[in-house]
């Protein structure tokens, strides 16, 4: 009798975490992982910093190469293999060897779908022009950096003011570009409230980014060689020789959906807390799969490397016959623009209102250290609580170095369902080089409590 | 009928927080605060940095001066007034005006004892010599700095390797002294496990502190003018012209005890979670009062500015007729030595063993940022969990810039009674400039889980 076989579709964070975890639990399992790009287990979140030349070589972004999986873990990681069909009935997948353009079927006993997410490309004229880049896979990052190195562009346009847009704006400034950012919405960073996002917008402007809000993209002007000449919006034409399209991402769930795997929030693959799709022997994990939002209690799609790794760990344990659960997320995210740190967790005002929760918020500014200690930086904190029971609903933090990671305390408080009073009473660390005597989170909590 | 009167003994963090909070709730209360030093509401934790000249003037350490309390809050803050007796029966206290050496009685309806803590001075020959300093009140800090400025000493000895010892060693290095640290115990930083404390000891040595462990102080050699010449230990004589005695502190509870107020852990004043002493109308708060340790469930004495402020807030609300509770602490503390950040929370191995809890620990090292991101610093994390239920018991973190404040996540997890599995599943913030994709706390938690 042949060995039981696990097939993994997608060789990045979630897929390879799961494969590794399954291997650790069961040495007898056959494990095959298909990855359509040439790379496994790379740090997608590091790409903007590689493009910006803070990270010198792309090797540094690869946590584990395919040959390492083969040699050290007996995981058959097949890169440049794209799975194009899942046959649930026949318990097999059809993979295309992209190097040889050859199709073959591979049977499975257990299947993990970890197909990730992909950038949204709007259907506008010129979208495929040379000089228009999206950032997703390591391959896309390599292409973007190679072009930057070669073209040394002067005028760059970033389309979209979310996490990737902000990070790419920083990278392009570091590469000496004049950067224009256009954003369709009236604010950057849609996961922040507009007042907090205003702090980010101000910093973008202060550091030389020309920011155009409420500026919908209409297309690209392209020269006869197919190279981008300008970005066009409803309001103007912006000459450019280098453009990053970062208007959002979507879960790569088409393959799963075509096979009949049920989808959930924003078309992400629906899973339970054991990462099961509901179809016997089929799991999903990572950027293509949904999570549960522990504050709203509702399904929630988030595509982040850290969640993908957690998904992968739980999927791998369960696939190997163990028992692990991933209870969910609280919507934590962090980034920076130059020295401004930007972090959020839980629900923002818009989400709270949509859920019909009666809430109250407070916003304060304080310092990252005792005010008298050298290097104390401005920190802005906004907190939300539910009226009546005082439950913490969310937090947003924006400030200088030392601000961002403080969001983790709020994230832990959200996991625990703490109230604002609980937050005030937390025994947080204090010494003058680290914090005011009341931590900024607790200063915000005290103001919020006085309003509740 | 005269107004109700609150008397506060002690005008620093706890006392004045309580007085301010009581005033905010009740404008009709008479509030008198007695403080034996010339200063109110100062940042005692900032004193080593003032001595080290990172903070230039002592004014910066005073959060609110007595005249501000009088003018802005109608709180009669009487500095240089020492309360020498509490008459519980007669509902009055006896205060000495230290400027005029005049005694008087002051009646009270409500009393808050916030007498703080004081340095332990061992009964050894020469302990009162000129050039032997302790650090506690702002006054003591002023004396220490004035002497440093005047004498410009070459050889300094720090006696004691705890928080204040470490901070004063840094300060004295910054002032250009050759620093010797002697410590009776076989390790520095007794609130850390010995293996983790070893990292601190190594850093002390690397940065030029001569560290002598298991070196009990026997006394001081003193010249005919009463100036210190040398520190003597069981093993040697260490010539010095400047010595800081930092072997520990004790709660200032003698006044309360003499009046019959019950004491608890380590002779701190026993209080409940409303900060009541059990004697009608008498509260206590701050460094003289005990707390409950939420991990051990036992009374626990800790003297920290941040706890004192929380105590004061709760005492003030309750004194004013409100209803607030201070559930307790989890033993969080933080400091740094040069760029090494040192933090701990919960129980250490010694405490766990003493409680008879069957536990397991894991220790890892990781980086503060993604390993490929510039400025990623080494971070060491040690975690403890209870066998069987997997409950988190404690955490110790030592590492480069960006390490220390991560202890707050563990502190929040301890407040919530989380297990190691809960910690692994926390939705902590991740981006390459802030953390590896698995937060170092979660890397440690994963290793610990594999051992459980």
Coordinates of N, CA and C in Angstrom, one line a residue, chain A residues 4-185:
Chain A
X4 N 0.3 7.7 2.5 CA -0.7 8.7 2.4 C 0.0 10.0 1.8
X5 N -0.7 10.7 0.9 CA -0.1 11.8 0.2 C -0.8 13.2 0.5
X6 N 0.0 14.2 0.9 CA -0.5 15.5 1.0 C 0.0 16.3 -0.1
X7 N -1.0 17.0 -0.8 CA -0.6 18.0 -1.8 C -0.9 19.4 -1.3
X8 N 0.1 20.2 -1.5 CA -0.1 21.6 -1.1 C 0.0 22.5 -2.4
X9 N -1.0 23.4 -2.5 CA -1.0 24.3 -3.6 C -0.6 25.6 -3.1
X10 N 0.6 26.1 -3.5 CA 1.1 27.3 -3.0 C 2.3 27.1 -2.1
X11 N 3.5 27.6 -2.4 CA 4.7 27.3 -1.7 C 5.2 28.5 -0.9
X12 N 4.4 29.4 -0.5 CA 4.9 30.5 0.3 C 4.5 30.2 1.8
X13 N 4.3 31.3 2.6 CA 4.2 31.2 4.0 C 3.3 30.1 4.5
X14 N 2.0 30.2 4.1 CA 1.0 29.3 4.7 C 1.3 27.9 4.2
X15 N 1.5 27.7 2.9 CA 1.7 26.3 2.4 C 2.9 25.6 3.0
X16 N 4.0 26.3 3.0 CA 5.2 25.7 3.4 C 5.3 25.5 5.0
X17 N 4.6 26.5 5.7 CA 4.5 26.3 7.2 C 3.7 25.0 7.4
X18 N 2.6 24.9 6.7 CA 1.8 23.7 6.9 C 2.6 22.4 6.6
X19 N 3.3 22.5 5.4 CA 4.0 21.3 5.0 C 5.1 20.9 6.1
X20 N 5.8 21.9 6.5 CA 6.8 21.7 7.5 C 6.2 21.1 8.8
X21 N 5.1 21.7 9.2 CA 4.5 21.3 10.5 C 4.0 19.8 10.3
X22 N 3.4 19.5 9.2 CA 2.9 18.2 8.9 C 4.1 17.2 8.9
X23 N 5.2 17.6 8.3 CA 6.4 16.7 8.3 C 6.9 16.5 9.7
X24 N 6.9 17.5 10.5 CA 7.4 17.4 11.9 C 6.6 16.3 12.7
X25 N 5.3 16.3 12.4 CA 4.4 15.4 13.1 C 4.4 14.0 12.5
X26 N 4.6 13.9 11.2 CA 4.5 12.6 10.5 C 5.6 12.4 9.5
X27 N 6.5 11.5 9.8 CA 7.6 11.3 8.8 C 7.2 10.4 7.7
X28 N 6.0 9.7 7.8 CA 5.6 8.8 6.8 C 4.7 9.4 5.7
X29 N 4.4 10.7 5.8 CA 3.6 11.3 4.8 C 4.3 11.7 3.6
X30 N 3.8 11.4 2.4 CA 4.3 12.0 1.2 C 3.8 13.4 1.1
X31 N 4.7 14.3 0.9 CA 4.3 15.8 0.8 C 4.8 16.4 -0.5
X32 N 3.9 16.9 -1.3 CA 4.3 17.5 -2.6 C 3.7 18.9 -2.5
X33 N 4.5 19.9 -2.8 CA 4.0 21.3 -2.8 C 4.3 21.9 -4.2
X34 N 3.2 22.4 -4.8 CA 3.3 23.1 -6.1 C 3.4 24.6 -5.9
X35 N 4.3 25.2 -6.6 CA 4.4 26.7 -6.5 C 4.7 27.2 -7.9
X36 N 3.8 28.2 -8.3 CA 3.9 28.6 -9.7 C 5.1 29.5 -10.0
X37 N 5.6 30.3 -8.9 CA 6.8 31.1 -9.1 C 8.0 30.3 -8.9
X38 N 9.2 30.9 -9.1 CA 10.4 30.1 -8.8 C 10.8 30.0 -7.4
X39 N 10.0 30.6 -6.5 CA 10.5 30.8 -5.1 C 9.5 30.2 -4.1
X40 N 10.1 29.7 -3.0 CA 9.3 29.2 -1.9 C 9.6 30.1 -0.7
X41 N 8.6 30.1 0.2 CA 8.8 30.7 1.6 C 9.6 32.0 1.6
X42 N 9.1 32.9 0.8 CA 9.8 34.2 0.8 C 9.0 35.2 1.6
X43 N 9.7 36.3 2.0 CA 9.1 37.3 2.8 C 8.5 38.4 1.9
X44 N 7.3 38.2 1.5 CA 6.6 39.2 0.6 C 6.6 40.6 1.3
X45 N 6.5 40.6 2.6 CA 6.4 41.9 3.3 C 7.7 42.7 3.2
X46 N 8.8 42.0 2.8 CA 10.1 42.6 2.8 C 10.3 43.3 1.4
X47 N 9.5 43.0 0.4 CA 9.7 43.4 -0.9 C 9.9 45.0 -1.1
X48 N 9.0 45.8 -0.5 CA 9.3 47.2 -0.6 C 10.6 47.7 -0.1
X49 N 11.2 47.0 0.9 CA 12.5 47.4 1.5 C 13.6 46.9 0.6
X50 N 13.3 45.8 -0.2 CA 14.3 45.4 -1.2 C 14.3 46.3 -2.4
X51 N 13.1 46.7 -2.8 CA 13.0 47.7 -3.9 C 13.7 49.0 -3.5
X52 N 13.5 49.4 -2.2 CA 14.1 50.7 -1.7 C 15.6 50.5 -1.4
X53 N 16.2 49.4 -1.6 CA 17.6 49.1 -1.4 C 18.0 49.1 0.1
X54 N 17.1 49.0 1.0 CA 17.5 48.8 2.4 C 17.9 47.4 2.6
X55 N 17.4 46.5 1.8 CA 17.8 45.1 1.7 C 18.5 44.9 0.4
X56 N 19.7 44.4 0.4 CA 20.6 44.5 -0.7 C 20.4 43.4 -1.7
X57 N 20.1 42.2 -1.2 CA 19.9 41.1 -2.2 C 18.6 40.4 -1.9
X58 N 18.0 39.8 -3.0 CA 16.7 39.1 -2.8 C 16.9 37.8 -2.0
X59 N 18.1 37.2 -2.0 CA 18.3 36.0 -1.3 C 17.9 36.2 0.2
X60 N 18.1 37.4 0.7 CA 17.8 37.6 2.1 C 16.4 37.4 2.4
X61 N 15.5 37.6 1.4 CA 14.1 37.5 1.6 C 13.6 36.1 1.6
X62 N 14.4 35.1 1.1 CA 14.0 33.7 1.0 C 14.3 33.0 2.3
X63 N 13.3 32.6 3.0 CA 13.4 31.9 4.3 C 14.0 30.5 4.1
X64 N 13.5 29.9 3.0 CA 13.9 28.5 2.8 C 13.6 28.2 1.3
X65 N 14.7 27.8 0.6 CA 14.6 27.5 -0.8 C 14.1 26.1 -1.1
X66 N 13.6 25.9 -2.3 CA 12.9 24.6 -2.6 C 13.9 23.4 -2.3
X67 N 15.2 23.5 -2.7 CA 16.1 22.4 -2.4 C 16.3 22.1 -1.0
X68 N 16.1 23.1 -0.1 CA 16.2 22.9 1.3 C 15.1 22.1 1.8
X69 N 13.9 22.4 1.3 CA 12.7 21.6 1.7 C 12.9 20.1 1.2
X70 N 13.4 20.0 0.0 CA 13.6 18.6 -0.4 C 14.7 17.8 0.4
X71 N 15.8 18.5 0.6 CA 16.9 17.8 1.2 C 16.8 17.7 2.7
X72 N 16.3 18.7 3.4 CA 16.2 18.7 4.9 C 14.9 18.1 5.4
X73 N 13.8 18.3 4.6 CA 12.5 17.9 5.2 C 11.8 16.9 4.4
X74 N 12.4 16.4 3.3 CA 11.7 15.4 2.5 C 10.4 15.9 2.0
X75 N 10.3 17.2 1.7 CA 9.1 17.8 1.1 C 9.4 18.1 -0.4
X76 N 8.6 17.5 -1.3 CA 8.9 17.7 -2.7 C 8.3 19.0 -3.2
X77 N 9.1 20.1 -3.0 CA 8.7 21.4 -3.4 C 9.0 21.6 -4.9
X78 N 7.9 21.7 -5.7 CA 8.0 21.8 -7.1 C 7.7 23.3 -7.5
X79 N 8.8 24.0 -7.7 CA 8.5 25.4 -8.2 C 8.3 25.5 -9.7
X80 N 7.8 26.6 -10.1 CA 7.4 26.8 -11.6 C 6.4 25.7 -12.0
X81 N 5.6 25.3 -11.1 CA 4.5 24.3 -11.3 C 3.2 25.0 -10.9
X82 N 2.3 25.2 -11.8 CA 1.1 25.9 -11.5 C -0.1 24.9 -11.5
X83 N -0.8 24.8 -10.4 CA -2.0 24.0 -10.4 C -3.1 24.7 -11.1
X84 N -3.7 24.1 -12.1 CA -4.7 24.8 -12.9 C -6.1 24.2 -12.7
X85 N -6.2 23.0 -12.0 CA -7.5 22.4 -11.8 C -7.4 21.5 -10.5
X86 N -8.5 21.6 -9.8 CA -8.7 20.7 -8.7 C -9.9 19.7 -9.0
X87 N -9.6 18.5 -8.9 CA -10.7 17.5 -9.2 C -11.0 16.8 -7.9
X88 N -12.0 17.4 -7.2 CA -12.3 16.9 -5.8 C -12.9 15.5 -5.9
X89 N -13.7 15.2 -6.9 CA -14.3 13.9 -7.0 C -13.2 12.8 -7.2
X90 N -12.2 13.1 -8.1 CA -11.1 12.2 -8.4 C -10.0 12.3 -7.5
X91 N -10.0 13.2 -6.5 CA -9.0 13.4 -5.5 C -7.6 13.6 -6.2
X92 N -7.6 14.6 -7.1 CA -6.4 14.8 -7.8 C -6.3 16.3 -8.3
X93 N -5.1 16.8 -8.6 CA -5.0 18.1 -9.1 C -4.2 18.0 -10.4
X94 N -4.5 19.0 -11.3 CA -3.8 19.1 -12.6 C -2.7 20.2 -12.4
X95 N -1.5 19.9 -12.6 CA -0.4 20.8 -12.5 C 0.3 21.0 -13.9
X96 N 0.7 22.3 -14.1 CA 1.4 22.6 -15.4 C 2.9 22.9 -14.9
X97 N 3.8 22.1 -15.5 CA 5.2 22.4 -15.3 C 5.5 23.5 -16.3
X98 N 5.7 24.7 -15.7 CA 5.8 25.9 -16.5 C 7.1 26.0 -17.3
X99 N 8.2 25.3 -16.9 CA 9.4 25.3 -17.6 C 9.2 24.5 -18.9
X100 N 8.5 23.4 -18.8 CA 8.4 22.4 -19.9 C 7.0 22.5 -20.6
X101 N 6.2 23.4 -20.0 CA 4.8 23.5 -20.5 C 4.1 22.1 -20.6
X102 N 4.3 21.3 -19.6 CA 3.7 20.0 -19.6 C 2.7 19.8 -18.5
X103 N 1.6 19.3 -18.8 CA 0.5 19.0 -17.8 C 0.6 17.6 -17.2
X104 N 0.3 17.5 -15.9 CA 0.1 16.2 -15.4 C -0.8 16.2 -14.2
X105 N -1.4 15.1 -13.9 CA -2.3 14.9 -12.8 C -1.5 14.4 -11.6
X106 N -1.8 14.9 -10.4 CA -1.2 14.4 -9.2 C -2.4 14.0 -8.2
X107 N -2.4 12.8 -7.7 CA -3.4 12.4 -6.8 C -3.1 12.9 -5.4
X108 N -4.1 13.1 -4.6 CA -3.9 13.4 -3.2 C -4.8 12.7 -2.3
X109 N -4.4 12.5 -1.0 CA -5.3 12.0 0.0 C -5.8 13.2 0.8
X110 N -4.8 14.2 1.0 CA -5.2 15.4 1.7 C -4.7 16.6 0.9
X111 N -5.5 17.6 0.9 CA -5.1 18.8 0.0 C -5.2 20.1 0.8
X112 N -4.1 20.9 0.7 CA -4.1 22.2 1.3 C -4.1 23.2 0.2
X113 N -5.1 24.1 0.2 CA -5.1 25.2 -0.8 C -4.5 26.4 -0.1
X114 N -3.4 26.9 -0.6 CA -2.7 28.0 -0.1 C -2.2 28.9 -1.2
X115 N -3.2 29.4 -2.0 CA -2.9 30.0 -3.3 C -2.7 31.5 -3.1
X116 N -2.8 32.0 -1.9 CA -2.4 33.4 -1.6 C -3.4 34.5 -2.1
X117 N -2.9 35.6 -2.4 CA -3.7 36.7 -2.8 C -3.0 37.4 -4.0
X118 N -3.7 38.2 -4.8 CA -3.0 38.8 -5.9 C -3.5 40.3 -6.0
X119 N -2.7 41.1 -6.6 CA -3.1 42.6 -6.7 C -4.3 42.7 -7.6
X120 N -5.1 43.7 -7.2 CA -6.2 44.1 -8.1 C -5.7 45.0 -9.2
X121 N -5.9 44.6 -10.4 CA -5.5 45.5 -11.5 C -6.8 46.0 -12.2
X122 N -7.1 47.3 -12.1 CA -8.3 47.8 -12.7 C -8.3 47.7 -14.2
X123 N -9.4 47.6 -14.8 CA -9.5 47.4 -16.2 C -9.5 48.8 -16.9
X124 N -8.3 49.4 -16.9 CA -8.2 50.7 -17.5 C -7.2 50.7 -18.7
X125 N -7.3 51.6 -19.6 CA -6.4 51.6 -20.8 C -4.9 51.7 -20.3
X126 N -4.1 50.9 -20.9 CA -2.6 51.0 -20.6 C -2.2 50.3 -19.4
X127 N -3.1 49.5 -18.7 CA -2.7 48.8 -17.5 C -1.5 47.9 -17.6
X128 N -1.3 47.3 -18.8 CA -0.3 46.4 -19.0 C 1.0 47.0 -19.6
X129 N 1.1 48.3 -19.6 CA 2.2 49.0 -20.1 C 3.5 48.7 -19.4
X130 N 4.6 48.7 -20.1 CA 5.9 48.6 -19.4 C 6.1 49.8 -18.5
X131 N 6.6 49.5 -17.3 CA 6.7 50.6 -16.3 C 5.6 50.7 -15.4
X132 N 4.6 49.8 -15.5 CA 3.5 49.8 -14.5 C 3.7 48.5 -13.7
X133 N 3.9 48.6 -12.4 CA 4.2 47.4 -11.6 C 3.2 47.2 -10.5
X134 N 3.0 45.9 -10.2 CA 2.3 45.6 -9.0 C 3.3 44.8 -8.1
X135 N 3.0 44.8 -6.8 CA 3.9 44.1 -5.9 C 3.1 43.0 -5.2
X136 N 3.6 41.8 -5.4 CA 2.9 40.7 -4.7 C 4.0 39.6 -4.5
X137 N 4.3 38.8 -5.5 CA 5.3 37.7 -5.4 C 6.7 38.3 -5.3
X138 N 7.6 37.5 -4.9 CA 9.0 37.9 -5.0 C 9.4 38.2 -6.4
X139 N 8.9 37.4 -7.4 CA 9.2 37.7 -8.8 C 8.8 39.1 -9.2
X140 N 7.6 39.6 -8.7 CA 7.2 40.9 -9.0 C 8.1 41.9 -8.4
X141 N 8.6 41.6 -7.3 CA 9.6 42.5 -6.6 C 10.9 42.6 -7.4
X142 N 11.3 41.5 -7.8 CA 12.6 41.4 -8.6 C 12.5 42.3 -9.9
X143 N 11.3 42.1 -10.5 CA 11.0 42.8 -11.8 C 11.1 44.4 -11.5
X144 N 10.4 44.7 -10.4 CA 10.3 46.2 -10.1 C 11.7 46.7 -9.8
X145 N 12.5 46.0 -9.0 CA 13.8 46.5 -8.6 C 14.7 46.6 -9.8
X146 N 14.6 45.5 -10.6 CA 15.5 45.5 -11.8 C 15.2 46.7 -12.7
X147 N 13.9 47.0 -12.9 CA 13.6 48.2 -13.7 C 14.1 49.5 -13.1
X148 N 13.9 49.6 -11.8 CA 14.4 50.8 -11.1 C 15.9 51.0 -11.3
X149 N 16.6 49.9 -11.1 CA 18.1 49.9 -11.2 C 18.5 50.3 -12.7
X150 N 17.7 49.8 -13.6 CA 18.1 50.0 -15.0 C 17.6 51.4 -15.5
X151 N 16.4 51.8 -15.1 CA 15.8 53.1 -15.7 C 16.2 54.3 -14.9
X152 N 16.5 54.1 -13.6 CA 16.7 55.2 -12.7 C 15.7 56.3 -12.9
X153 N 14.4 56.0 -12.8 CA 13.3 57.0 -13.1 C 13.3 58.2 -12.2
X154 N 12.8 59.3 -12.8 CA 12.8 60.5 -12.0 C 11.4 60.7 -11.3
X155 N 10.4 60.5 -12.1 CA 9.0 60.7 -11.6 C 8.3 59.4 -11.4
X156 N 8.0 59.1 -10.2 CA 7.3 57.9 -9.9 C 5.9 58.2 -9.4
X157 N 4.9 57.4 -9.8 CA 3.6 57.6 -9.3 C 3.2 56.3 -8.6
X158 N 2.7 56.4 -7.3 CA 2.1 55.3 -6.6 C 0.6 55.5 -6.6
X159 N -0.1 54.4 -7.1 CA -1.5 54.5 -7.2 C -2.1 53.7 -6.0
X160 N -2.7 54.3 -5.0 CA -3.2 53.7 -3.9 C -2.4 54.0 -2.6
X161 N -3.1 54.4 -1.5 CA -2.5 54.9 -0.3 C -2.7 54.0 0.8
X162 N -2.7 52.6 0.6 CA -2.8 51.7 1.6 C -1.4 51.3 2.1
X163 N -1.3 50.1 2.7 CA 0.0 49.7 3.3 C 1.1 49.6 2.2
X164 N 0.8 48.9 1.1 CA 1.8 48.7 0.1 C 2.2 50.1 -0.6
X165 N 1.2 50.9 -0.8 CA 1.4 52.2 -1.4 C 2.3 53.0 -0.5
X166 N 2.0 53.1 0.8 CA 2.9 53.9 1.7 C 4.3 53.3 1.7
X167 N 4.4 52.0 1.7 CA 5.8 51.4 1.8 C 6.5 51.6 0.5
X168 N 5.8 51.6 -0.6 CA 6.5 51.8 -1.9 C 6.8 53.3 -2.1
X169 N 6.0 54.1 -1.6 CA 6.3 55.6 -1.6 C 7.7 55.8 -0.9
X170 N 7.8 55.2 0.3 CA 9.1 55.3 1.0 C 10.2 54.8 0.2
X171 N 10.0 53.6 -0.4 CA 11.1 53.0 -1.1 C 11.5 53.9 -2.3
X172 N 10.5 54.4 -3.0 CA 10.8 55.2 -4.2 C 11.5 56.6 -3.8
X173 N 11.1 57.1 -2.7 CA 11.8 58.3 -2.2 C 13.3 58.0 -1.9
X174 N 13.5 56.8 -1.3 CA 14.9 56.4 -1.0 C 15.7 56.2 -2.3
X175 N 15.0 55.8 -3.3 CA 15.7 55.6 -4.6 C 15.9 56.9 -5.4
X176 N 15.5 58.0 -4.7 CA 15.7 59.4 -5.3 C 14.7 59.8 -6.3
X177 N 13.5 59.2 -6.3 CA 12.4 59.6 -7.2 C 11.6 60.8 -6.6
X178 N 11.1 61.6 -7.5 CA 10.0 62.4 -7.1 C 8.7 61.6 -7.1
X179 N 8.0 61.6 -6.0 CA 6.9 60.6 -5.8 C 5.6 61.4 -5.7
X180 N 4.6 60.9 -6.6 CA 3.3 61.4 -6.5 C 2.4 60.2 -6.1
X181 N 1.5 60.4 -5.1 CA 0.6 59.3 -4.7 C -0.8 59.7 -5.1
X182 N -1.5 58.9 -5.8 CA -2.9 59.2 -6.0 C -3.8 58.2 -5.3
X183 N -4.9 58.6 -4.7 CA -5.8 57.8 -4.0 C -7.2 58.2 -4.3
X184 N -8.0 57.2 -4.6 CA -9.4 57.5 -5.0 C -10.2 58.0 -3.8
X185 N -9.9 57.5 -2.6 CA -10.7 57.8 -1.4 C -10.3 59.2 -0.9

